[in-house]
PDB file of C-alpha atoms and ligand atoms in Angstrom:
ATOM      1  CA  MET A   1     -17.025   4.053 -22.219  1.00 98.00           C
ATOM      2  CA  ILE A   2     -15.509   0.589 -22.621  1.00 98.00           C
ATOM      3  CA  VAL A   3     -15.682  -1.953 -19.795  1.00 98.00           C
ATOM      4  CA  PHE A   4     -12.975  -4.618 -19.709  1.00 98.00           C
ATOM      5  CA  GLU A   5     -13.816  -7.567 -17.494  1.00 98.00           C
ATOM      6  CA  GLU A   6     -10.630  -9.444 -18.388  1.00 98.00           C
ATOM      7  CA  LYS A   7      -6.990  -8.610 -17.915  1.00 98.00           C
ATOM      8  CA  ALA A   8      -6.099  -9.847 -21.413  1.00 98.00           C
ATOM      9  CA  ASP A   9      -8.526  -7.405 -23.051  1.00 98.00           C
ATOM     10  CA  LEU A  10      -7.135  -4.478 -21.089  1.00 98.00           C
ATOM     11  CA  VAL A  11      -3.579  -5.448 -22.039  1.00 98.00           C
ATOM     12  CA  ALA A  12      -4.552  -5.749 -25.729  1.00 98.00           C
ATOM     13  CA  TRP A  13      -6.136  -2.286 -25.594  1.00 98.00           C
ATOM     14  CA  ARG A  14      -3.054  -0.837 -23.875  1.00 97.00           C
ATOM     15  CA  THR A  15      -0.681  -2.375 -26.433  1.00 97.00           C
ATOM     16  CA  GLN A  16      -2.703  -0.956 -29.295  1.00 96.00           C
ATOM     17  CA  TRP A  17      -2.844   2.439 -27.594  1.00 94.00           C
ATOM     18  CA  ALA A  18       0.959   2.489 -27.299  1.00 92.00           C
ATOM     19  CA  GLU A  19       1.263   1.782 -31.018  1.00 94.00           C
ATOM     20  CA  THR A  20      -1.368   4.206 -32.269  1.00 95.00           C
ATOM     21  CA  LYS A  21      -1.448   7.030 -29.704  1.00 93.00           C
ATOM     22  CA  PRO A  22       1.916   6.994 -27.901  1.00 91.00           C
ATOM     23  CA  LYS A  23       1.845  10.717 -27.049  1.00 92.00           C
ATOM     24  CA  LEU A  24      -1.534  10.778 -25.301  1.00 95.00           C
ATOM     25  CA  LYS A  25      -1.624  10.731 -21.498  1.00 97.00           C
ATOM     26  CA  ILE A  26      -3.288   7.898 -19.606  1.00 98.00           C
ATOM     27  CA  GLY A  27      -4.589   8.502 -16.073  1.00 98.00           C
ATOM     28  CA  LEU A  28      -5.444   5.710 -13.633  1.00 98.00           C
ATOM     29  CA  VAL A  29      -8.030   5.888 -10.833  1.00 99.00           C
ATOM     30  CA  PRO A  30      -7.780   2.723  -8.722  1.00 98.00           C
ATOM     31  CA  THR A  31     -10.874   1.936  -6.618  1.00 98.00           C
ATOM     32  CA  MET A  32     -12.699  -0.914  -4.933  1.00 98.00           C
ATOM     33  CA  GLY A  33     -16.054   0.264  -6.318  1.00 98.00           C
ATOM     34  CA  ALA A  34     -19.254   1.189  -4.435  1.00 97.00           C
ATOM     35  CA  LEU A  35     -18.460   4.564  -5.938  1.00 98.00           C
ATOM     36  CA  HIS A  36     -19.396   7.847  -4.289  1.00 98.00           C
ATOM     37  CA  ALA A  37     -18.673  11.544  -4.782  1.00 98.00           C
ATOM     38  CA  GLY A  38     -15.117  11.084  -3.441  1.00 98.00           C
ATOM     39  CA  HIS A  39     -14.334   8.667  -6.264  1.00 98.00           C
ATOM     40  CA  ALA A  40     -16.139  10.968  -8.724  1.00 98.00           C
ATOM     41  CA  SER A  41     -13.839  13.823  -7.710  1.00 98.00           C
ATOM     42  CA  LEU A  42     -10.804  11.660  -8.543  1.00 98.00           C
ATOM     43  CA  ILE A  43     -12.203  10.894 -12.006  1.00 98.00           C
ATOM     44  CA  GLU A  44     -12.950  14.581 -12.545  1.00 98.00           C
ATOM     45  CA  GLN A  45      -9.395  15.615 -11.642  1.00 98.00           C
ATOM     46  CA  MET A  46      -7.930  12.988 -13.957  1.00 98.00           C
ATOM     47  CA  LYS A  47     -10.242  14.070 -16.792  1.00 98.00           C
ATOM     48  CA  ALA A  48      -8.772  17.557 -16.480  1.00 98.00           C
ATOM     49  CA  GLN A  49      -5.185  16.325 -16.709  1.00 97.00           C
ATOM     50  CA  CYS A  50      -5.258  13.294 -19.032  1.00 98.00           C
ATOM     51  CA  ASP A  51      -6.397  12.275 -22.500  1.00 97.00           C
ATOM     52  CA  VAL A  52      -7.865   8.984 -21.358  1.00 98.00           C
ATOM     53  CA  VAL A  53      -9.063   7.978 -17.896  1.00 98.00           C
ATOM     54  CA  VAL A  54      -8.929   4.356 -16.770  1.00 98.00           C
ATOM     55  CA  LEU A  55     -10.986   3.529 -13.681  1.00 98.00           C
ATOM     56  CA  SER A  56     -10.274   0.205 -12.015  1.00 98.00           C
ATOM     57  CA  ILE A  57     -12.920  -1.397  -9.832  1.00 98.00           C
ATOM     58  CA  PHE A  58     -11.570  -4.358  -7.931  1.00 98.00           C
ATOM     59  CA  VAL A  59     -12.184  -5.517  -4.369  1.00 98.00           C
ATOM     60  CA  ASN A  60      -8.674  -6.760  -3.714  1.00 98.00           C
ATOM     61  CA  PRO A  61      -8.782  -9.864  -1.486  1.00 97.00           C
ATOM     62  CA  LEU A  62      -5.072  -9.542  -0.690  1.00 97.00           C
ATOM     63  CA  GLN A  63      -5.596  -6.399   1.388  1.00 97.00           C
ATOM     64  CA  PHE A  64      -8.218  -7.902   3.706  1.00 97.00           C
ATOM     65  CA  ASN A  65      -7.403  -9.944   6.826  1.00 93.00           C
ATOM     66  CA  PRO A  66      -9.381 -13.160   7.367  1.00 91.00           C
ATOM     67  CA  ASN A  67     -11.398 -11.410  10.116  1.00 90.00           C
ATOM     68  CA  GLU A  68     -12.231  -8.353   7.976  1.00 92.00           C
ATOM     69  CA  ASP A  69     -15.171  -7.455   5.723  1.00 88.00           C
ATOM     70  CA  LEU A  70     -14.106  -8.887   2.317  1.00 95.00           C
ATOM     71  CA  GLY A  71     -17.327 -10.936   2.017  1.00 92.00           C
ATOM     72  CA  GLN A  72     -19.617  -8.051   2.965  1.00 93.00           C
ATOM     73  CA  TYR A  73     -17.740  -5.313   1.114  1.00 95.00           C
ATOM     74  CA  PRO A  74     -20.371  -3.556  -1.055  1.00 95.00           C
ATOM     75  CA  ARG A  75     -20.313  -4.497  -4.725  1.00 96.00           C
ATOM     76  CA  THR A  76     -22.526  -2.301  -6.926  1.00 97.00           C
ATOM     77  CA  PRO A  77     -21.177  -2.630 -10.496  1.00 98.00           C
ATOM     78  CA  ALA A  78     -24.296  -1.389 -12.319  1.00 98.00           C
ATOM     79  CA  GLU A  79     -24.444   1.847 -10.285  1.00 98.00           C
ATOM     80  CA  ASP A  80     -20.658   2.205 -10.536  1.00 98.00           C
ATOM     81  CA  PHE A  81     -20.678   1.941 -14.335  1.00 98.00           C
ATOM     82  CA  LYS A  82     -23.444   4.545 -14.487  1.00 98.00           C
ATOM     83  CA  LEU A  83     -21.546   7.034 -12.333  1.00 98.00           C
ATOM     84  CA  ALA A  84     -18.299   6.305 -14.202  1.00 98.00           C
ATOM     85  CA  GLN A  85     -20.011   7.044 -17.502  1.00 98.00           C
ATOM     86  CA  GLU A  86     -21.619  10.237 -16.195  1.00 98.00           C
ATOM     87  CA  MET A  87     -18.166  11.409 -15.065  1.00 98.00           C
ATOM     88  CA  GLY A  88     -16.714  10.821 -18.516  1.00 98.00           C
ATOM     89  CA  THR A  89     -14.568   7.774 -17.745  1.00 98.00           C
ATOM     90  CA  ASP A  90     -13.105   6.252 -20.905  1.00 98.00           C
ATOM     91  CA  ILE A  91     -12.165   2.766 -19.718  1.00 98.00           C
ATOM     92  CA  VAL A  92     -13.418   0.734 -16.762  1.00 98.00           C
ATOM     93  CA  PHE A  93     -11.338  -2.246 -15.705  1.00 98.00           C
ATOM     94  CA  HIS A  94     -13.522  -4.598 -13.640  1.00 98.00           C
ATOM     95  CA  PRO A  95     -11.723  -7.922 -13.316  1.00 98.00           C
ATOM     96  CA  GLN A  96     -12.501 -11.025 -11.271  1.00 97.00           C
ATOM     97  CA  ALA A  97     -10.124 -12.034  -8.467  1.00 97.00           C
ATOM     98  CA  HIS A  98      -9.152 -15.305 -10.185  1.00 97.00           C
ATOM     99  CA  ASP A  99      -8.097 -13.356 -13.285  1.00 98.00           C
ATOM    100  CA  ILE A 100      -5.870 -11.032 -11.264  1.00 98.00           C
ATOM    101  CA  TYR A 101      -4.443 -13.711  -8.960  1.00 98.00           C
ATOM    102  CA  SER A 102      -3.747 -17.123 -10.446  1.00 96.00           C
ATOM    103  CA  PRO A 103      -4.248 -19.996  -7.968  1.00 95.00           C
ATOM    104  CA  ASN A 104      -0.497 -20.253  -7.400  1.00 96.00           C
ATOM    105  CA  HIS A 105       0.052 -16.511  -6.933  1.00 97.00           C
ATOM    106  CA  SER A 106       2.531 -16.281  -4.057  1.00 97.00           C
ATOM    107  CA  PHE A 107       4.046 -12.824  -4.324  1.00 97.00           C
ATOM    108  CA  ARG A 108       3.683  -9.970  -1.830  1.00 97.00           C
ATOM    109  CA  LEU A 109       5.346  -6.591  -1.992  1.00 98.00           C
ATOM    110  CA  THR A 110       6.529  -5.386   1.426  1.00 98.00           C
ATOM    111  CA  GLU A 111       7.401  -1.825   2.426  1.00 98.00           C
ATOM    112  CA  HIS A 112       9.329  -1.284   5.636  1.00 97.00           C
ATOM    113  CA  LEU A 113       8.854   2.374   6.575  1.00 97.00           C
ATOM    114  CA  VAL A 114       5.640   4.304   5.970  1.00 98.00           C
ATOM    115  CA  SER A 115       3.411   1.209   6.095  1.00 98.00           C
ATOM    116  CA  GLN A 116       4.436   0.096   9.569  1.00 97.00           C
ATOM    117  CA  LYS A 117       2.492   2.389  11.936  1.00 97.00           C
ATOM    118  CA  LEU A 118      -1.192   3.470  12.073  1.00 98.00           C
ATOM    119  CA  CYS A 119      -3.321   1.151   9.889  1.00 98.00           C
ATOM    120  CA  GLY A 120      -0.260  -1.004   9.180  1.00 97.00           C
ATOM    121  CA  ALA A 121       0.014  -1.866  12.869  1.00 97.00           C
ATOM    122  CA  PHE A 122      -3.657  -2.864  13.150  1.00 97.00           C
ATOM    123  CA  ARG A 123      -4.237  -4.478   9.733  1.00 97.00           C
ATOM    124  CA  LYS A 124      -1.446  -7.008   9.289  1.00 95.00           C
ATOM    125  CA  GLY A 125      -0.633  -7.577   5.634  1.00 96.00           C
ATOM    126  CA  HIS A 126      -3.020  -4.843   4.484  1.00 98.00           C
ATOM    127  CA  PHE A 127      -0.420  -2.597   2.893  1.00 98.00           C
ATOM    128  CA  GLU A 128       1.399  -5.558   1.329  1.00 98.00           C
ATOM    129  CA  GLY A 129      -1.881  -6.339  -0.405  1.00 98.00           C
ATOM    130  CA  VAL A 130      -2.337  -2.703  -1.428  1.00 98.00           C
ATOM    131  CA  ALA A 131       1.218  -2.337  -2.782  1.00 98.00           C
ATOM    132  CA  THR A 132       0.948  -5.637  -4.665  1.00 98.00           C
ATOM    133  CA  ILE A 133      -2.329  -4.800  -6.438  1.00 98.00           C
ATOM    134  CA  VAL A 134      -1.290  -1.229  -7.214  1.00 98.00           C
ATOM    135  CA  LEU A 135       1.989  -2.384  -8.765  1.00 98.00           C
ATOM    136  CA  LYS A 136       0.059  -4.948 -10.832  1.00 98.00           C
ATOM    137  CA  LEU A 137      -2.395  -2.255 -11.973  1.00 98.00           C
ATOM    138  CA  PHE A 138       0.513   0.030 -12.857  1.00 98.00           C
ATOM    139  CA  HIS A 139       1.998  -2.751 -15.014  1.00 98.00           C
ATOM    140  CA  LEU A 140      -1.303  -3.588 -16.690  1.00 98.00           C
ATOM    141  CA  VAL A 141      -2.466  -0.024 -17.377  1.00 98.00           C
ATOM    142  CA  GLN A 142       0.952   1.667 -17.679  1.00 98.00           C
ATOM    143  CA  PRO A 143      -0.489   5.051 -16.730  1.00 98.00           C
ATOM    144  CA  HIS A 144       1.363   8.339 -16.955  1.00 98.00           C
ATOM    145  CA  LEU A 145      -0.586   9.650 -13.959  1.00 98.00           C
ATOM    146  CA  ALA A 146      -2.328   7.983 -11.043  1.00 98.00           C
ATOM    147  CA  ILE A 147      -4.549   9.590  -8.428  1.00 98.00           C
ATOM    148  CA  PHE A 148      -5.137   8.555  -4.808  1.00 98.00           C
ATOM    149  CA  GLY A 149      -7.283  10.167  -2.129  1.00 98.00           C
ATOM    150  CA  LEU A 150      -5.674  11.804   0.882  1.00 98.00           C
ATOM    151  CA  LYS A 151      -8.519  10.323   2.927  1.00 98.00           C
ATOM    152  CA  ASP A 152      -6.188   7.285   2.890  1.00 98.00           C
ATOM    153  CA  ALA A 153      -3.076   9.368   3.532  1.00 98.00           C
ATOM    154  CA  GLN A 154      -0.902   6.463   4.644  1.00 98.00           C
ATOM    155  CA  GLN A 155      -1.796   4.649   1.419  1.00 98.00           C
ATOM    156  CA  PHE A 156      -0.919   7.780  -0.569  1.00 98.00           C
ATOM    157  CA  PHE A 157       2.510   8.003   1.112  1.00 98.00           C
ATOM    158  CA  LEU A 158       3.048   4.287   0.536  1.00 98.00           C
ATOM    159  CA  ILE A 159       2.296   4.488  -3.192  1.00 98.00           C
ATOM    160  CA  SER A 160       4.451   7.612  -3.534  1.00 98.00           C
ATOM    161  CA  LYS A 161       7.292   5.614  -1.965  1.00 98.00           C
ATOM    162  CA  LEU A 162       6.589   2.651  -4.246  1.00 98.00           C
ATOM    163  CA  ILE A 163       6.921   4.890  -7.291  1.00 98.00           C
ATOM    164  CA  GLN A 164      10.098   6.490  -5.964  1.00 98.00           C
ATOM    165  CA  ASP A 165      11.857   3.388  -4.646  1.00 98.00           C
ATOM    166  CA  LEU A 166      11.038   1.170  -7.624  1.00 98.00           C
ATOM    167  CA  ASP A 167      11.846   3.870 -10.218  1.00 98.00           C
ATOM    168  CA  LEU A 168       8.410   3.893 -11.791  1.00 98.00           C
ATOM    169  CA  ASN A 169       7.830   6.620 -14.315  1.00 98.00           C
ATOM    170  CA  ILE A 170       4.393   7.625 -13.005  1.00 98.00           C
ATOM    171  CA  GLN A 171       3.226  10.949 -11.639  1.00 98.00           C
ATOM    172  CA  ILE A 172       1.094  10.609  -8.515  1.00 98.00           C
ATOM    173  CA  ILE A 173      -1.573  13.053  -7.391  1.00 98.00           C
ATOM    174  CA  GLY A 174      -3.045  13.269  -3.886  1.00 98.00           C
ATOM    175  CA  ALA A 175      -6.680  14.388  -3.922  1.00 98.00           C
ATOM    176  CA  PRO A 176      -8.427  16.215  -1.070  1.00 98.00           C
ATOM    177  CA  THR A 177     -11.023  14.373   0.990  1.00 98.00           C
ATOM    178  CA  ILE A 178     -14.643  14.881  -0.021  1.00 98.00           C
ATOM    179  CA  ARG A 179     -16.986  15.109   2.967  1.00 98.00           C
ATOM    180  CA  GLU A 180     -20.684  15.080   3.762  1.00 98.00           C
ATOM    181  CA  ALA A 181     -22.150  18.427   4.861  1.00 98.00           C
ATOM    182  CA  ASP A 182     -21.688  17.361   8.509  1.00 98.00           C
ATOM    183  CA  GLY A 183     -17.979  16.634   7.983  1.00 98.00           C
ATOM    184  CA  LEU A 184     -18.066  12.845   7.705  1.00 98.00           C
ATOM    185  CA  ALA A 185     -15.560  11.735   5.053  1.00 98.00           C
ATOM    186  CA  LEU A 186     -17.282   9.853   2.250  1.00 98.00           C
ATOM    187  CA  SER A 187     -16.452   6.161   2.310  1.00 98.00           C
ATOM    188  CA  SER A 188     -17.910   3.035   0.761  1.00 96.00           C
ATOM    189  CA  ARG A 189     -18.061   1.653   4.309  1.00 95.00           C
ATOM    190  CA  ASN A 190     -20.402   4.442   5.516  1.00 97.00           C
ATOM    191  CA  ARG A 191     -23.320   2.401   4.159  1.00 95.00           C
ATOM    192  CA  TYR A 192     -22.689  -0.158   6.933  1.00 95.00           C
ATOM    193  CA  LEU A 193     -23.678   2.455   9.551  1.00 97.00           C
ATOM    194  CA  ASN A 194     -27.142   2.162  11.090  1.00 98.00           C
ATOM    195  CA  PRO A 195     -29.073   5.445  11.593  1.00 98.00           C
ATOM    196  CA  GLU A 196     -27.833   5.933  15.143  1.00 97.00           C
ATOM    197  CA  GLU A 197     -24.214   5.260  14.167  1.00 98.00           C
ATOM    198  CA  ARG A 198     -24.560   7.580  11.176  1.00 98.00           C
ATOM    199  CA  ARG A 199     -25.745  10.316  13.539  1.00 98.00           C
ATOM    200  CA  LYS A 200     -22.641   9.864  15.706  1.00 98.00           C
ATOM    201  CA  ALA A 201     -20.137   9.387  12.880  1.00 98.00           C
ATOM    202  CA  PRO A 202     -19.331  13.113  12.242  1.00 98.00           C
ATOM    203  CA  LEU A 203     -17.825  13.234  15.746  1.00 98.00           C
ATOM    204  CA  LEU A 204     -14.758  11.519  14.293  1.00 98.00           C
ATOM    205  CA  TYR A 205     -13.851  14.492  12.094  1.00 98.00           C
ATOM    206  CA  GLN A 206     -14.984  16.995  14.734  1.00 98.00           C
ATOM    207  CA  THR A 207     -12.515  15.360  17.123  1.00 98.00           C
ATOM    208  CA  LEU A 208      -9.712  15.695  14.581  1.00 98.00           C
ATOM    209  CA  CYS A 209     -10.579  19.375  14.113  1.00 98.00           C
ATOM    210  CA  ASN A 210     -10.700  19.984  17.894  1.00 97.00           C
ATOM    211  CA  ALA A 211      -7.384  18.213  18.362  1.00 98.00           C
ATOM    212  CA  HIS A 212      -5.869  20.194  15.488  1.00 97.00           C
ATOM    213  CA  GLU A 213      -6.973  23.460  17.038  1.00 97.00           C
ATOM    214  CA  LYS A 214      -5.573  22.507  20.457  1.00 97.00           C
ATOM    215  CA  LEU A 215      -2.273  21.366  18.918  1.00 96.00           C
ATOM    216  CA  LEU A 216      -1.948  24.842  17.415  1.00 95.00           C
ATOM    217  CA  SER A 217      -3.022  26.821  20.481  1.00 94.00           C
ATOM    218  CA  SER A 218      -2.335  24.800  23.642  1.00 92.00           C
ATOM    219  CA  ARG A 219       0.960  24.304  25.483  1.00 93.00           C
ATOM    220  CA  ASP A 220       0.075  20.737  26.334  1.00 96.00           C
ATOM    221  CA  PRO A 221       1.926  17.968  24.503  1.00 97.00           C
ATOM    222  CA  ALA A 222       0.122  16.084  21.739  1.00 97.00           C
ATOM    223  CA  SER A 223       0.119  12.903  23.833  1.00 97.00           C
ATOM    224  CA  SER A 224      -2.053  14.599  26.479  1.00 97.00           C
ATOM    225  CA  ILE A 225      -4.338  16.421  23.998  1.00 98.00           C
ATOM    226  CA  LEU A 226      -4.916  13.292  21.940  1.00 98.00           C
ATOM    227  CA  GLY A 227      -5.415  11.151  25.047  1.00 98.00           C
ATOM    228  CA  THR A 228      -8.268  13.419  26.196  1.00 98.00           C
ATOM    229  CA  GLU A 229      -9.904  13.422  22.743  1.00 98.00           C
ATOM    230  CA  LYS A 230      -9.602   9.653  22.488  1.00 98.00           C
ATOM    231  CA  ASN A 231     -11.317   9.181  25.875  1.00 98.00           C
ATOM    232  CA  MET A 232     -14.111  11.510  24.784  1.00 98.00           C
ATOM    233  CA  LEU A 233     -14.723   9.452  21.631  1.00 98.00           C
ATOM    234  CA  ASN A 234     -14.603   6.171  23.534  1.00 98.00           C
ATOM    235  CA  SER A 235     -17.186   7.466  25.988  1.00 98.00           C
ATOM    236  CA  ASN A 236     -19.415   8.383  23.015  1.00 97.00           C
ATOM    237  CA  GLY A 237     -19.635   4.851  21.673  1.00 96.00           C
ATOM    238  CA  PHE A 238     -16.534   4.707  19.469  1.00 98.00           C
ATOM    239  CA  GLN A 239     -13.707   2.243  19.973  1.00 98.00           C
ATOM    240  CA  VAL A 240     -10.624   4.157  18.969  1.00 98.00           C
ATOM    241  CA  GLN A 241      -7.761   2.105  17.518  1.00 98.00           C
ATOM    242  CA  TYR A 242      -5.394   5.015  17.184  1.00 98.00           C
ATOM    243  CA  LEU A 243      -5.332   8.800  17.290  1.00 98.00           C
ATOM    244  CA  GLU A 244      -1.786   9.874  16.528  1.00 98.00           C
ATOM    245  CA  LEU A 245       0.297  12.786  15.349  1.00 98.00           C
ATOM    246  CA  LEU A 246       3.222  11.652  13.195  1.00 98.00           C
ATOM    247  CA  GLU A 247       5.768  13.440  11.088  1.00 97.00           C
ATOM    248  CA  ALA A 248       4.925  13.036   7.377  1.00 97.00           C
ATOM    249  CA  PRO A 249       5.602  11.540   4.930  1.00 97.00           C
ATOM    250  CA  GLU A 250       7.751   8.927   6.761  1.00 97.00           C
ATOM    251  CA  LEU A 251       5.145   8.323   9.478  1.00 97.00           C
ATOM    252  CA  GLN A 252       7.830   7.070  11.857  1.00 94.00           C
ATOM    253  CA  ARG A 253       8.151   9.662  14.590  1.00 91.00           C
ATOM    254  CA  GLN A 254       5.333  10.521  16.984  1.00 94.00           C
ATOM    255  CA  VAL A 255       5.632  14.151  17.968  1.00 95.00           C
ATOM    256  CA  ASP A 256       4.469  16.161  20.944  1.00 96.00           C
ATOM    257  CA  TYR A 257       4.962  19.665  19.577  1.00 95.00           C
ATOM    258  CA  LEU A 258       4.529  21.061  16.066  1.00 96.00           C
ATOM    259  CA  GLU A 259       7.465  22.824  14.470  1.00 95.00           C
ATOM    260  CA  LYS A 260       7.516  25.289  11.603  1.00 94.00           C
ATOM    261  CA  ASN A 261       8.023  24.081   8.026  1.00 94.00           C
ATOM    262  CA  LYS A 262       7.448  20.434   8.857  1.00 95.00           C
ATOM    263  CA  ASN A 263       4.634  18.195   7.662  1.00 96.00           C
ATOM    264  CA  TYR A 264       2.495  16.155  10.000  1.00 98.00           C
ATOM    265  CA  LEU A 265      -0.323  13.682   9.763  1.00 98.00           C
ATOM    266  CA  LEU A 266      -2.963  13.714  12.465  1.00 98.00           C
ATOM    267  CA  ALA A 267      -4.765  10.415  11.880  1.00 98.00           C
ATOM    268  CA  ILE A 268      -7.548   8.437  13.472  1.00 98.00           C
ATOM    269  CA  ALA A 269      -9.093   4.991  13.129  1.00 98.00           C
ATOM    270  CA  ALA A 270     -12.088   3.951  15.187  1.00 98.00           C
ATOM    271  CA  PHE A 271     -14.827   1.378  15.183  1.00 98.00           C
ATOM    272  CA  LEU A 272     -18.400   2.544  15.392  1.00 98.00           C
ATOM    273  CA  GLY A 273     -20.262  -0.702  16.039  1.00 96.00           C
ATOM    274  CA  LYS A 274     -18.801  -3.111  13.494  1.00 95.00           C
ATOM    275  CA  THR A 275     -17.720  -0.401  11.051  1.00 96.00           C
ATOM    276  CA  ARG A 276     -14.123   0.755  10.983  1.00 97.00           C
ATOM    277  CA  LEU A 277     -13.782   4.416  10.007  1.00 98.00           C
ATOM    278  CA  ILE A 278     -10.587   6.334   9.275  1.00 98.00           C
ATOM    279  CA  ASP A 279      -9.904  10.005   8.755  1.00 98.00           C
ATOM    280  CA  ASN A 280      -7.018  12.456   9.015  1.00 98.00           C
ATOM    281  CA  ILE A 281      -5.808  16.023   8.742  1.00 98.00           C
ATOM    282  CA  LEU A 282      -2.513  16.954   7.116  1.00 98.00           C
ATOM    283  CA  ILE A 283      -0.798  19.767   9.029  1.00 97.00           C
ATOM    284  CA  LYS A 284       1.889  22.187   8.002  1.00 93.00           C
ATOM    285  CA  ILE A 285       2.749  25.367   9.871  1.00 86.00           C
ATOM    286  CA  ALA A 286       4.271  27.987   7.624  1.00 80.00           C
TER     287      ALA A 286
HETATM  288  P1  LIG B 301     -11.538   2.821  -2.201  1.00 83.06           P
HETATM  289  O1  LIG B 301     -12.525   2.450  -3.253  1.00 83.06           O
HETATM  290  O2  LIG B 301     -12.138   3.093  -0.875  1.00 83.06           O
HETATM  291  O3  LIG B 301     -10.365   1.878  -2.152  1.00 83.06           O
HETATM  292  O4  LIG B 301     -10.938   4.221  -2.655  1.00 83.06           O
HETATM  293  C1  LIG B 301     -10.430   4.413  -3.942  1.00 83.06           C
HETATM  294  C2  LIG B 301      -9.738   5.752  -3.995  1.00 83.06           C
HETATM  295  O5  LIG B 301     -10.670   6.776  -3.663  1.00 83.06           O
HETATM  296  C3  LIG B 301      -8.574   5.860  -2.990  1.00 83.06           C
HETATM  297  O6  LIG B 301      -7.509   6.587  -3.579  1.00 83.06           O
HETATM  298  C4  LIG B 301      -9.211   6.640  -1.862  1.00 83.06           C
HETATM  299  O7  LIG B 301      -8.270   7.360  -1.088  1.00 83.06           O
HETATM  300  C5  LIG B 301     -10.133   7.573  -2.617  1.00 83.06           C
HETATM  301  N1  LIG B 301     -11.203   8.058  -1.739  1.00 83.06           N
HETATM  302  C6  LIG B 301     -11.991   7.327  -0.919  1.00 83.06           C
HETATM  303  N2  LIG B 301     -12.830   8.133  -0.227  1.00 83.06           N
HETATM  304  C7  LIG B 301     -12.554   9.400  -0.620  1.00 83.06           C
HETATM  305  C8  LIG B 301     -13.071  10.683  -0.259  1.00 83.06           C
HETATM  306  N3  LIG B 301     -14.032  10.826   0.643  1.00 83.06           N
HETATM  307  N4  LIG B 301     -12.551  11.774  -0.865  1.00 83.06           N
HETATM  308  C9  LIG B 301     -11.563  11.659  -1.786  1.00 83.06           C
HETATM  309  N5  LIG B 301     -11.032  10.469  -2.171  1.00 83.06           N
HETATM  310  C10 LIG B 301     -11.513   9.351  -1.588  1.00 83.06           C
END
């Protein structure tokens, strides 16, 4: 495994690769590090489909608001490199922020549809930061394939749109969410949870599952079902930001009743103490 700490070294490697091995497939796994089994599953899937796997580890300042957790975000490079190596990663790209963004960097990439609701409504500028770094990584690595977790479904739809709208020749894969045995979706932010919060945290996914079941079986509209579930979570110590059912992949229209052959995203974001957790279920009725 080779670790590139500088953009220039990665670019030199990529240029040489294009000259010497133009037919071999490059797969990109973008992450912010503090790697866990969810990230490992992305590497594993790329290993199966590509000749060389590039893992990027970069806590992207552009996607954090001033009042968010950029400073506290866990950074564990030594453990990350170990896991990356165990998973068979070929290249790790681990740059510094000043290398990625020059002091006069002033560009932001804005998307006007799928990034507007859900997390986009509560984290101003977040998806501009995500789209900007992902496009930069695409340019630097020039992958044939890129993989993103469906745990961040809105991000997955955003990057799919980026590829489509900007005519990028990259195949995107959406990977299923890896969970703890009690249902909690793995996340680098789970390590912020104190023992009591960790005990409560699985309720987030349980609520999604309950809501999903009721959406399939009850005659009540989604607005009423989700309202009840949201109140239940709030009375159990969560502060729910949103619990919504939207048509996917546009994420524009809130719906009250599921229809056949349509895709939906049932998504939640909630604070548990100071930790913001997100999760979702993708729904399609055949
Ligand atoms: P992050 O480091 O949190 O920015 O995540 C990097 C990538 O890993 C993103 O594509 C995430 O959607 C994906 N990811 C994060 N958590 C999980 C999980 N529990 N299961 C599968 N993929 C995940």
